[in-house]
Short mmCIF file of C-alpha atoms in Angstrom, two decimals:
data_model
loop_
_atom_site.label_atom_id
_atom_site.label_comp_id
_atom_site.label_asym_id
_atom_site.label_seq_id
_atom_site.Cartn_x
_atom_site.Cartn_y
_atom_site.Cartn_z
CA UNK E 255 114.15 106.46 107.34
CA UNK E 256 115.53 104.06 104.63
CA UNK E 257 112.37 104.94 102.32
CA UNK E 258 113.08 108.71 103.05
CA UNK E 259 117.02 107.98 101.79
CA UNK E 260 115.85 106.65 98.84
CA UNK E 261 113.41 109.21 97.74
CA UNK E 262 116.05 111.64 98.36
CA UNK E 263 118.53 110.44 96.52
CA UNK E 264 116.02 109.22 93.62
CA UNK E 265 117.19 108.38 90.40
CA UNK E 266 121.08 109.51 91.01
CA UNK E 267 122.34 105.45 91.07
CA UNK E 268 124.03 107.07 93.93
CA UNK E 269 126.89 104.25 94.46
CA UNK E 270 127.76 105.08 98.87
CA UNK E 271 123.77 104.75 99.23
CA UNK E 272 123.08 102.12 96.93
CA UNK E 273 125.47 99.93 98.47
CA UNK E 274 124.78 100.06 102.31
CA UNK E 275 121.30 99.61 101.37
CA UNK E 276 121.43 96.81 99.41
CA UNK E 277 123.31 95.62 102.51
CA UNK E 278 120.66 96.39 105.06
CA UNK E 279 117.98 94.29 102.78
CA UNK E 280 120.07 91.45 104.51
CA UNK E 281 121.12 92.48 107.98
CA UNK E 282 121.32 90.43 110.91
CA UNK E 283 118.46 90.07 112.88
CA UNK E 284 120.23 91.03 116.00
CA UNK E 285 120.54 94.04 114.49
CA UNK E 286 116.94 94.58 114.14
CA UNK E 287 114.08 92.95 115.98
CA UNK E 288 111.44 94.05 112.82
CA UNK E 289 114.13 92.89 110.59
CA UNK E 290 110.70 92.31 107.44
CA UNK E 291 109.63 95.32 107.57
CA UNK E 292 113.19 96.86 107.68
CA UNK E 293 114.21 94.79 105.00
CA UNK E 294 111.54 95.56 102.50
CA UNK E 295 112.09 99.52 103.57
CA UNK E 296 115.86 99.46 102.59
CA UNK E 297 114.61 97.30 99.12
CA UNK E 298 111.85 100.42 98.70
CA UNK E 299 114.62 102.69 99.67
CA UNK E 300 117.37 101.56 97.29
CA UNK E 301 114.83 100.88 94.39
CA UNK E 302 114.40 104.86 94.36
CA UNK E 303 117.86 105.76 94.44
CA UNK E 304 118.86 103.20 91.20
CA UNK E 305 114.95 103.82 89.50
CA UNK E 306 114.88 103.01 85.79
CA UNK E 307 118.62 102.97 85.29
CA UNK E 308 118.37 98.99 84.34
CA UNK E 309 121.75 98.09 82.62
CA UNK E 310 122.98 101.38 81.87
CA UNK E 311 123.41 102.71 85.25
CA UNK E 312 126.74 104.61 85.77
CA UNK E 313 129.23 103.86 88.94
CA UNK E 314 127.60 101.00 90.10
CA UNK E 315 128.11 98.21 87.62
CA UNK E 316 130.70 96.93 89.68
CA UNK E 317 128.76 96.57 93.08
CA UNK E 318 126.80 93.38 90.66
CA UNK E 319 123.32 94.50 92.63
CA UNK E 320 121.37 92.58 89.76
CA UNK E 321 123.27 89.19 91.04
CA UNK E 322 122.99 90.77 94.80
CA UNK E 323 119.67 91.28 94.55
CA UNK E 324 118.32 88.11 92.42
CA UNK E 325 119.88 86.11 95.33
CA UNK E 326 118.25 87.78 98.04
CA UNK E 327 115.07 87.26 95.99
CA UNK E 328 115.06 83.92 95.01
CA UNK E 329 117.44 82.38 97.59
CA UNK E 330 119.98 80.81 94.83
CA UNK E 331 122.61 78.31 95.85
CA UNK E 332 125.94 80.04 97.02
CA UNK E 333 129.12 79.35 95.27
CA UNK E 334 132.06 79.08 97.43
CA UNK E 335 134.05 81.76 95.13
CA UNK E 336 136.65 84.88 96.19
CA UNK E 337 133.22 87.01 95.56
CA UNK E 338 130.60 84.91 97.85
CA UNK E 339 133.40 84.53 100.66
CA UNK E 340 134.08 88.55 100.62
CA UNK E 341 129.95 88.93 100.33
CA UNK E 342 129.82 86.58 103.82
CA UNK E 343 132.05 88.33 105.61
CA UNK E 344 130.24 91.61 104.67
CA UNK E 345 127.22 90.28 106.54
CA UNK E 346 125.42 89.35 102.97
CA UNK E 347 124.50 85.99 104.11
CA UNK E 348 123.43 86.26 107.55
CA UNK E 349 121.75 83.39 108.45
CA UNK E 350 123.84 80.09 108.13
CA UNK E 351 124.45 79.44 104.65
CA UNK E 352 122.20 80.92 102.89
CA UNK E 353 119.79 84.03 102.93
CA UNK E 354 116.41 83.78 104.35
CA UNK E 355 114.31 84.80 101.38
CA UNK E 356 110.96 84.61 103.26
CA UNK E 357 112.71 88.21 105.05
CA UNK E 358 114.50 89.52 101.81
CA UNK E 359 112.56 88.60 99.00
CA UNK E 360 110.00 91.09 99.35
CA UNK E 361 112.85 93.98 99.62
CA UNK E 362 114.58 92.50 96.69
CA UNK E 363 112.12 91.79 94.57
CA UNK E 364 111.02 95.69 94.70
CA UNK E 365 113.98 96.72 94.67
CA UNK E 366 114.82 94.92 90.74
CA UNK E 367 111.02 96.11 89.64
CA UNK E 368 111.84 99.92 90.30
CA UNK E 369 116.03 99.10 89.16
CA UNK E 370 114.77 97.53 85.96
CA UNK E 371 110.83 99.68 85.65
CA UNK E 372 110.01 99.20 81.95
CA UNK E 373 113.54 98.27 80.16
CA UNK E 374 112.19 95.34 78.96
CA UNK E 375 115.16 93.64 80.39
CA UNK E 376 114.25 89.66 78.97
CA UNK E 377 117.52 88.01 80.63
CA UNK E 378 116.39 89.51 84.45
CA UNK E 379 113.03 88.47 84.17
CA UNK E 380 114.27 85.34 83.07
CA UNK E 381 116.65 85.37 86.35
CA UNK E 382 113.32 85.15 88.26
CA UNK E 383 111.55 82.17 87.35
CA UNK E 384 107.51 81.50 88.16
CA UNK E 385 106.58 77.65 88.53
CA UNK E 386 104.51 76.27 86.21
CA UNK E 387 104.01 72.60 88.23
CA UNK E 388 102.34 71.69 91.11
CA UNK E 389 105.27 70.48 92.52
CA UNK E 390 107.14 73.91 91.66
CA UNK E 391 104.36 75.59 93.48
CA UNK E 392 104.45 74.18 96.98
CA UNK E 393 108.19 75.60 96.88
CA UNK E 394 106.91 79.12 96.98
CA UNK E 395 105.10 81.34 99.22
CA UNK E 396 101.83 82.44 97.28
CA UNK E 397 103.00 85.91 97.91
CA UNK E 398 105.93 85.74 96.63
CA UNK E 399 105.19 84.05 93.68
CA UNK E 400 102.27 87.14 93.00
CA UNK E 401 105.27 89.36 93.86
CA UNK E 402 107.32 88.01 90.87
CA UNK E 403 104.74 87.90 88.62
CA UNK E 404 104.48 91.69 89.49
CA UNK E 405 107.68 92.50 88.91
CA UNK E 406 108.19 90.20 85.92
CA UNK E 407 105.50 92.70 84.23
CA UNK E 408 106.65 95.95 85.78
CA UNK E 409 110.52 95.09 83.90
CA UNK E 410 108.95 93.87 80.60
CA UNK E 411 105.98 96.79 80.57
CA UNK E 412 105.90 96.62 76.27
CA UNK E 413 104.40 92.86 77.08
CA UNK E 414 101.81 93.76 79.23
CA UNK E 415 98.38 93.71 77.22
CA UNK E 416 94.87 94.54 79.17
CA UNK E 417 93.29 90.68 77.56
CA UNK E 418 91.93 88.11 79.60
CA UNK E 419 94.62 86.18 77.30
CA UNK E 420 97.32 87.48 79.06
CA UNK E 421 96.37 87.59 82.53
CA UNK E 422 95.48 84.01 82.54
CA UNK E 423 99.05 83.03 80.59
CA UNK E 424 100.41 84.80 83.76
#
């Protein structure tokens, strides 16, 4: 379904579908008992409909996905602002205070790689930081981290280099 939507609308930055599916990245459990895999199908989904438009997409600036999206990912304090309060009450932040990012990471994450493919977007990958300590480390699911090494290479593609050099400094 939400995969299907998304390769259907590919590449249009289509602002109705953009918007409820960056929404059902973080819905309610209750409202679905395989809420992972649902989540990282409406990320897959809504990474199609915004692919490669980075920055420069058109109509959709002010729905702030990057922000959305990087908070869903990496699970960012909320700020009690107008925005965060309005982004609560739209069933954004489901589960207490905070998002659960073991659920919407994965969605979100995939989501930025295929918003941001090969822009070479520096500040975004910047937005999603890989821990360099041990003690960093133990505050991160190994597959997650692997996950944001991925996309951290799929956004700044000119950087990748096929060296053992690299890999290793990754």
């Amino acid at each position: 379904g939400l995969v299907a939507l998304g390769l259907l609308f590919a590449g249009s930055a289509n602002r109705g579908y953009a918007e409820v599916l960056v929404r059902e990245i973080a819905a309610p459990a209750s409202k679905n008992p395989d809420r992972e895999a649902y989540s990282l199908s409406a990320g897959i989904g809504l990474g199609f409909v915004v692919l490669g438009q980075g920055r420069g997409a058109r109509g959709i600036q002010d729905l702030h996905l990057e922000d959305r999206l990087v908070l869903l990912a990496i699970g960012a304090a909320r700020r009690r602002s107008k925005e965060s309060r309005m982004q609560s009450e739209s069933g954004l932040f489901s589960e207490g205070s905070s998002t659960s990012v073991d659920v919407t990471a994965p969605g979100a994450l995939l989501a930025l790689a295929m918003f941001y493919l090969q822009t070479d977007d520096a500040a975004l990958a910047a937005r999603l930081p890989i821990p360099h300590t041990e003690f960093g480390l133990d505050y991160i699911r190994p597959d997650l981290l692997l996950l944001r090494v991925c996309v951290r290479s799929l956004i700044l593609w000119s950087s990748v280099e096929p060296t053992r050099v690299w890999v290793e400094s990754h």
